[in-house]
Amino acid sequence: MTDDLSTLADRRFAERRAATGARDPREFYRGLLRDLRGADEAAYREMVARYEVQIVGAVGRGEADPLEAWLAFGLELAAASVGPGRSVVVDATGRATPLEGRPRWDQMVLHLPDGRGRAVPVGLPPELSDAQRAALDLLVKGKVRTSADD
């Protein structure tokens, strides 16, 4: 039955992405899961269990919006991977505000870990503004652009 639900969840996700033009965060999330498995096996198993409930179960049964479910899972995965912190939405002007409610597929959502460490991108809009691209470069990649770089 899990295979059937998994197939349904994948199909619903693909249909929703096609309807919206949303980006697919799953490959990035897989990388976070691989890193987490190497760092903390118990946390990895917990995230796999959450995936089974929140993605395979809820999305497969049609109880959750596929994009929202994946992004909510991404927030939890980011916190499990790099530690607790806060989640922010970076608008087209580059201004960050605290995430309120569930993340949307058309938002740039970053998890900012407490203490040291780079931000983790949880969700990216289909098209990044120049300011969002600069925020991504700085906060996630650690790259600083100067006017000489342009």
XYZ file of C-alpha atoms in Angstrom:
150
model
C 0.000 0.000 0.000
C 2.888 2.381 0.717
C 4.088 2.002 -2.892
C 0.623 2.959 -4.142
C 0.529 5.992 -1.842
C 4.060 6.926 -2.852
C 3.100 6.777 -6.536
C 0.003 8.892 -5.866
C 2.032 11.408 -3.852
C 4.587 11.689 -6.668
C 1.852 12.131 -9.253
C 0.042 14.792 -7.227
C 3.315 16.638 -6.697
C 4.139 16.545 -10.428
C 0.639 17.752 -11.345
C 0.796 20.627 -8.860
C 4.247 21.663 -10.057
C 3.086 21.603 -13.668
C 0.067 23.747 -12.791
C 2.106 26.356 -10.895
C 5.593 26.345 -12.385
C 7.004 25.754 -8.885
C 10.580 24.587 -8.459
C 11.305 21.036 -7.367
C 13.198 21.041 -4.032
C 13.468 17.259 -3.709
C 17.018 16.811 -5.028
C 18.332 19.416 -2.582
C 16.359 17.776 0.244
C 17.846 14.392 -0.691
C 21.300 15.913 -0.240
C 20.325 17.204 3.201
C 19.033 13.744 4.094
C 22.285 12.098 2.950
C 24.303 14.538 5.049
C 22.007 14.014 8.022
C 22.345 10.243 7.736
C 26.110 10.554 8.001
C 25.934 12.971 10.924
C 23.035 11.695 13.028
C 21.425 8.347 12.212
C 18.602 8.812 14.738
C 17.662 12.222 13.327
C 17.805 10.737 9.833
C 15.405 7.938 10.791
C 13.068 10.502 12.378
C 13.017 12.550 9.169
C 12.345 9.447 7.056
C 9.414 8.605 9.353
C 8.088 12.162 8.977
C 8.443 11.872 5.210
C 6.321 8.716 5.263
C 3.557 10.485 7.217
C 3.689 14.039 5.834
C 4.505 13.340 2.205
C 3.655 9.764 1.288
C 0.646 9.490 3.601
C -0.931 12.938 3.575
C -0.129 13.867 -0.021
C -0.823 10.367 -1.326
C -4.278 10.366 0.277
C -4.987 13.908 -0.955
C -5.069 15.335 2.572
C -2.333 17.928 1.982
C -1.267 20.230 -0.817
C 1.846 18.600 -2.295
C 3.883 21.805 -2.565
C 3.018 23.001 0.927
C 3.703 19.555 2.385
C 7.143 19.347 0.754
C 8.103 22.847 1.890
C 6.903 22.206 5.456
C 8.962 19.001 5.435
C 11.906 21.029 4.103
C 11.692 23.404 7.072
C 11.867 20.485 9.488
C 14.667 18.856 7.519
C 16.702 22.071 7.499
C 16.371 22.406 11.273
C 17.332 18.752 11.766
C 20.320 19.172 9.447
C 21.888 22.421 10.642
C 20.161 22.981 13.962
C 17.356 25.140 15.231
C 16.937 28.652 13.969
C 14.362 30.825 12.313
C 12.755 30.788 8.922
C 12.460 33.918 6.830
C 10.875 34.928 3.559
C 13.027 37.093 1.295
C 10.881 39.260 -0.968
C 11.789 40.543 -4.429
C 13.524 43.609 -2.924
C 15.771 41.404 -0.757
C 13.964 42.271 2.468
C 13.667 39.347 4.893
C 10.700 38.942 7.205
C 9.835 36.084 9.553
C 7.899 33.276 7.919
C 4.325 33.310 9.126
C 2.283 30.186 8.636
C 3.213 27.623 6.031
C 5.683 28.450 3.271
C 4.320 29.007 -0.243
C 5.790 27.684 -3.465
C 6.257 31.209 -4.854
C 8.345 32.474 -1.914
C 12.056 32.456 -1.240
C 12.241 30.756 2.152
C 15.493 30.391 4.061
C 16.234 28.639 7.352
C 18.728 30.738 9.320
C 20.422 28.551 11.922
C 21.063 29.883 15.407
C 24.745 30.437 15.918
C 27.213 29.880 13.120
C 26.428 28.399 9.777
C 25.045 29.309 6.438
C 21.383 29.678 5.623
C 19.593 26.707 4.097
C 17.296 27.380 1.151
C 13.988 25.662 1.803
C 12.049 27.065 -1.119
C 12.805 29.256 -4.099
C 10.332 31.014 -6.389
C 10.327 30.062 -10.081
C 12.242 33.259 -10.908
C 14.626 35.015 -8.528
C 14.903 38.776 -8.509
C 18.405 40.289 -8.532
C 18.038 41.078 -4.826
C 16.949 37.522 -4.036
C 19.845 36.130 -6.053
C 22.248 38.372 -4.096
C 20.726 37.214 -0.787
C 21.097 33.589 -1.892
C 24.709 34.156 -2.914
C 25.574 35.835 0.383
C 23.583 33.870 2.936
C 23.668 30.400 1.399
C 26.808 30.315 -0.725
C 28.880 32.813 1.252
C 29.740 34.744 -1.902
C 30.150 38.495 -1.762
C 29.788 40.506 -4.936
C 31.333 43.917 -5.332
C 30.661 46.504 -8.003
C 33.863 45.324 -9.696
C 32.242 41.872 -10.097
C 29.398 43.208 -12.227
